[in-house]
CSV table of C-alpha atoms and ligand atoms in Angstrom, one decimal:
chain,number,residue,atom,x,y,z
P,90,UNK,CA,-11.8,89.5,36.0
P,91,UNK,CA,-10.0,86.3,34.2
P,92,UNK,CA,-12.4,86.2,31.3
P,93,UNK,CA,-14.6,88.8,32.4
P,94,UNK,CA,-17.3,86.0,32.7
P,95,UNK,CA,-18.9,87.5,35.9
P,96,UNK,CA,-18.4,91.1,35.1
P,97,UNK,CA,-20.4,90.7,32.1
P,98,UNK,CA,-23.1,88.5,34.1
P,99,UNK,CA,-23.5,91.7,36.9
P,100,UNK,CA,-24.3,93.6,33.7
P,101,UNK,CA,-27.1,90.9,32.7
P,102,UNK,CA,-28.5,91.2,35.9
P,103,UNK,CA,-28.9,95.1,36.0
P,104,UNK,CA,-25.7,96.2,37.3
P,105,UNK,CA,-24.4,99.2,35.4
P,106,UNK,CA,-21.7,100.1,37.4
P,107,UNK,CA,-18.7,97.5,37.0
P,108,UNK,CA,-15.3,97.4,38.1
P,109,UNK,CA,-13.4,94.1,36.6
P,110,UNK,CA,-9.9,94.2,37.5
P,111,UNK,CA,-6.8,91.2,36.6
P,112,UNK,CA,-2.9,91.3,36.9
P,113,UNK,CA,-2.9,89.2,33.4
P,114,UNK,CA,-2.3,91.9,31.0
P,115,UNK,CA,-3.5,88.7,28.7
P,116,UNK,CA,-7.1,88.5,30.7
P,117,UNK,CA,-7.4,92.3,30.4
P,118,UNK,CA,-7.0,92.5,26.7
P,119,UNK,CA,-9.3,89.4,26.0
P,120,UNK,CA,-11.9,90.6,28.7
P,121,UNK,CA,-11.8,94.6,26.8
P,122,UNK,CA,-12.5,92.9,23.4
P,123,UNK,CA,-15.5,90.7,24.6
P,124,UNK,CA,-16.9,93.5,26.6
P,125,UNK,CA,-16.7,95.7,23.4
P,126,UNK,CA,-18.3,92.7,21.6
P,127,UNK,CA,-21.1,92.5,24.2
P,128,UNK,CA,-21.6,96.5,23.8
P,129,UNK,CA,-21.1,96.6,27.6
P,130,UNK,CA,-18.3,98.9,27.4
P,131,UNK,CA,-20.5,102.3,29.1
P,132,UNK,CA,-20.8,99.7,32.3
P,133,UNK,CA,-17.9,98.0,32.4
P,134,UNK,CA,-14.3,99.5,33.4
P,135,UNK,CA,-11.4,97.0,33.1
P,136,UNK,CA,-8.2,97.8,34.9
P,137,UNK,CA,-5.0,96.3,34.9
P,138,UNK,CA,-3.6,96.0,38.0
P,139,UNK,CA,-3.3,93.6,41.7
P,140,UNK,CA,-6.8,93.4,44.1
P,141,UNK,CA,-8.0,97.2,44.1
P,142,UNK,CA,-5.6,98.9,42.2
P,143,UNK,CA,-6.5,102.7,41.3
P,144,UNK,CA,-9.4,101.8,42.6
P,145,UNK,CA,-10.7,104.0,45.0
P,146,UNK,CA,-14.7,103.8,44.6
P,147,UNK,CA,-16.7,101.6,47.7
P,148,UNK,CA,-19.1,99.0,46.3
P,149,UNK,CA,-22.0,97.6,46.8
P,150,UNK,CA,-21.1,94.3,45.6
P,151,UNK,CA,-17.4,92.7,45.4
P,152,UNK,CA,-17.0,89.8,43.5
P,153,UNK,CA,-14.0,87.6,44.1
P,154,UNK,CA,-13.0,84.4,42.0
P,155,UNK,CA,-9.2,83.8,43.7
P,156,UNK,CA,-6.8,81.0,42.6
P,157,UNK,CA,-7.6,78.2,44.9
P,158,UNK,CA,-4.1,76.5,45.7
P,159,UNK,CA,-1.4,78.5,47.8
P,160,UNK,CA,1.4,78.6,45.6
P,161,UNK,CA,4.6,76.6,47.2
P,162,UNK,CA,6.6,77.5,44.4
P,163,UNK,CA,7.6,81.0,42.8
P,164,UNK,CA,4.6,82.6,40.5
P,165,UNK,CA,5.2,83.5,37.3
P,166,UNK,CA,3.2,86.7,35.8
P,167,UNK,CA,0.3,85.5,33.8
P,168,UNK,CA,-2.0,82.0,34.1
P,169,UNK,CA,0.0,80.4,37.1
P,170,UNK,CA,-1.5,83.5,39.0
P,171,UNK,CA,-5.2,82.3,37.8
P,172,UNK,CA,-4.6,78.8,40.0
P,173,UNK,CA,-2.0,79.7,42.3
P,174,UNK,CA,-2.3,82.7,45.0
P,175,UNK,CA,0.2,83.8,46.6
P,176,UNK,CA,0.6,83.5,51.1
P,177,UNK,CA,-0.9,87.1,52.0
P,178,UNK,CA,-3.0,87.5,49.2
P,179,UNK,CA,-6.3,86.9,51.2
P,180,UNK,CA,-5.0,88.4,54.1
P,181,UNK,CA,-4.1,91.8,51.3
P,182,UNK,CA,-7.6,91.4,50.0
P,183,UNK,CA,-9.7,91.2,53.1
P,184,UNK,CA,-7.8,94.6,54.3
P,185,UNK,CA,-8.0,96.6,51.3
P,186,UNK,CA,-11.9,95.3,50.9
P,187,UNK,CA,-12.8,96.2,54.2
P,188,UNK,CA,-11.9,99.6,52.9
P,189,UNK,CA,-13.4,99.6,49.5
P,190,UNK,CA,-17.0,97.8,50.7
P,191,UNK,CA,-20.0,100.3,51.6
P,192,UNK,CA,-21.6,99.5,55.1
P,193,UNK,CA,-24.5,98.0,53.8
P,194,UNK,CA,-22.6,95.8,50.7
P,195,UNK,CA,-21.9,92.2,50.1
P,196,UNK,CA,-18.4,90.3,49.0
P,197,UNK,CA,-19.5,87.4,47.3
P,198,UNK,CA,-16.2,85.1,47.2
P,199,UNK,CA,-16.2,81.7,44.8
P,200,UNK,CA,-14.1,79.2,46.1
P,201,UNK,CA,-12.7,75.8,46.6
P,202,UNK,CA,-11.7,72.9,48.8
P,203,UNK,CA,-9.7,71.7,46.3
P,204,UNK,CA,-6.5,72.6,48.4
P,205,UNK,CA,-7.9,70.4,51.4
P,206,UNK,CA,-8.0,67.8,48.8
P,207,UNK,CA,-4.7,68.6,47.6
P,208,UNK,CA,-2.4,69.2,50.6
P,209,UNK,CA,-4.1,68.0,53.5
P,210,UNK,CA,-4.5,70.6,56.5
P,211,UNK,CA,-4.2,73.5,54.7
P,212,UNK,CA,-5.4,76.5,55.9
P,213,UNK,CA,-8.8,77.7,54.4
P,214,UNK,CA,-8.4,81.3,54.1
P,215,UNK,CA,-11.8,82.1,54.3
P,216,UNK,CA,-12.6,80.4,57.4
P,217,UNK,CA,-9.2,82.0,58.8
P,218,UNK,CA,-10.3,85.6,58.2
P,219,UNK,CA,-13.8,84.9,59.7
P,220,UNK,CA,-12.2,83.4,62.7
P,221,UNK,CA,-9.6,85.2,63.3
P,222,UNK,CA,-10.8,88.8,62.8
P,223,UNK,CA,-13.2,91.0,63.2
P,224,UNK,CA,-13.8,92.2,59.9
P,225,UNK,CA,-17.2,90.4,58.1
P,226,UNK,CA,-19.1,87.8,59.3
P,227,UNK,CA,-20.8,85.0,56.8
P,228,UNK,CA,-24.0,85.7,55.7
P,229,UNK,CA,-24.5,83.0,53.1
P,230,UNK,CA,-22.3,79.5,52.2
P,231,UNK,CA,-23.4,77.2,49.5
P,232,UNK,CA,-21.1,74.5,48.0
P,233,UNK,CA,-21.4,72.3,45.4
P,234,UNK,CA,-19.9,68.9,44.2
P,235,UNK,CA,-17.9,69.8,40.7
P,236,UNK,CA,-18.4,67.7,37.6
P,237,UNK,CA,-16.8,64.0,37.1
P,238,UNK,CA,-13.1,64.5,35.6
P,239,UNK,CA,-13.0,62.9,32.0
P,240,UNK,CA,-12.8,59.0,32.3
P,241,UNK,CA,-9.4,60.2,29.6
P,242,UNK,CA,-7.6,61.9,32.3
P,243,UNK,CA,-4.1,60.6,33.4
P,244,UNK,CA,-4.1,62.9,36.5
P,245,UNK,CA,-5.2,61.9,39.8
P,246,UNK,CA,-8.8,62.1,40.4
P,247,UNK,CA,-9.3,64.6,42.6
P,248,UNK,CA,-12.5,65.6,41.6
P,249,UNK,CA,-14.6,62.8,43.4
P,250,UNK,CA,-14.4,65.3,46.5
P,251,UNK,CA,-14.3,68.3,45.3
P,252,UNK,CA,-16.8,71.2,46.2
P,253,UNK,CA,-17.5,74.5,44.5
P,254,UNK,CA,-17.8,76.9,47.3
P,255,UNK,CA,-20.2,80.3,47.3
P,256,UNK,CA,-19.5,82.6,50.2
P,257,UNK,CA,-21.4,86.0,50.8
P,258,UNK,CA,-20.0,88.1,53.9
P,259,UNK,CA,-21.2,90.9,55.0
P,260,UNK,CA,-19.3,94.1,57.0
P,261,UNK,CA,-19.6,93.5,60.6
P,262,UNK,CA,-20.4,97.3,61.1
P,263,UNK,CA,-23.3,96.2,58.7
P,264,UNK,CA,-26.8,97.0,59.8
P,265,UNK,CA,-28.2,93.8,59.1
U,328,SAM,C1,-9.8,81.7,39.1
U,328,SAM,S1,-9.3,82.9,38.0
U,328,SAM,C2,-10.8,83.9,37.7
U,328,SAM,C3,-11.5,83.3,36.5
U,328,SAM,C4,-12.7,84.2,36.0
U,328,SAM,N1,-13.7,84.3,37.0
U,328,SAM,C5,-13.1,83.5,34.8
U,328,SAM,O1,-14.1,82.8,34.8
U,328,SAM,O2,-12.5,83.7,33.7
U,328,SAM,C6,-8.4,84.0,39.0
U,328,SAM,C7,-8.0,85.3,38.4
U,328,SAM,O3,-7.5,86.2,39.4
U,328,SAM,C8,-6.4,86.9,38.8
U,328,SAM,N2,-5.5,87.3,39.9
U,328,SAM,C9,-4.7,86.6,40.7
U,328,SAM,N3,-4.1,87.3,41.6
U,328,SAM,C10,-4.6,88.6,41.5
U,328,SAM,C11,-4.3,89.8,42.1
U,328,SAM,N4,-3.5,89.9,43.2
U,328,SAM,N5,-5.0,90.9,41.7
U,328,SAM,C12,-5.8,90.9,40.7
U,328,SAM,N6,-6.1,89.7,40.0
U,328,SAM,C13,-5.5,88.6,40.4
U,328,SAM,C14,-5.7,85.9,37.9
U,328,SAM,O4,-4.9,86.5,36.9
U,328,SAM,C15,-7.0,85.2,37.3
U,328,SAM,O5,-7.4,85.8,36.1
């Protein structure tokens, strides 16, 4: 959910069924007032709440935009959860969206390598639940290289090697 950015662009491209959901009480009440501004609220359903919460629909499509670093510190409530996830949150979301995705759906997944840029050798968790079990195979992987970082910035570059990642798996009951 976050901003609601991609909710509201499923609704631009003829989807008039959509589920956002975000544990940031903050991202929920910004995300209800711009769907409201939008007039989007008859296809849009925001809840409050962690992966699938009181959610117990299957979909067609699920969109996932995680944090992108594993968090090696304690997470706060609130924006440290919109960079940082925590160790079995991929491993909770592959499990409860093998439940909630219909046979013939997608899960679309935007992603980063920023945390093999980061900390070196860390597990992709993607690639680790593709691997590893026997859940969805990949039907689709773009990436793209991210924009330069200001020339202002103090931080460390990291961005000279960083790559926006698309992923689109599909059930491995799927007919396809
Ligand atoms: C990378 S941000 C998404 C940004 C969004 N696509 C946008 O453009 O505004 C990740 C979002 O996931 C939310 N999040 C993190 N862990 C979550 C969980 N377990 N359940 C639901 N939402 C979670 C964060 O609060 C944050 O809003």
């Amino acid at each position: 959910m976050g901003s609601g950015i991609l909710s509201f662009q499923l609704v631009q491209n003829g989807f008039d069924n959509v589920i956002g959901i975000d544990t940031n009480v903050n991202a929920i009440i910004g995300a209800n007032l711009e769907c409201e501004r939008l007039g989007y609220s008859d296809c849009v359903k925001i809840i409050h709440g962690d992966l699938f919460a009181r959610c117990d629909v299957k979909a067609d499509l699920i969109v996932f935009n995680p944090p992108w670093l594993i968090a090696k510190h304690e997470l706060n409530e609130g924006i440290d959860k919109a960079i940082y996830y925590e160790k079995d949150l991929f491993t909770r979301f592959f499990g409860e969206a093998s439940n909630h995705i219909n046979k013939d759906g997608r899960i679309v997944i935007i992603f980063s390598n920023l945390a093999d840029i980061v900390h070196r050798g860390e597990i992709h968790p993607i690639k680790n639940e593709l691997d590893n079990y026997n859940r969805f195979k990949k039907e689709l992987y773009l990436h793209k290289n991210v924009k330069a970082s200001s020339k202002k910035t103090k931080r460390k570059n990291w961005r000279k090697n960083e790559k926006v990642e698309l992923w689109v798996l599909i059930p491995n009951n799927s007919v396809n």
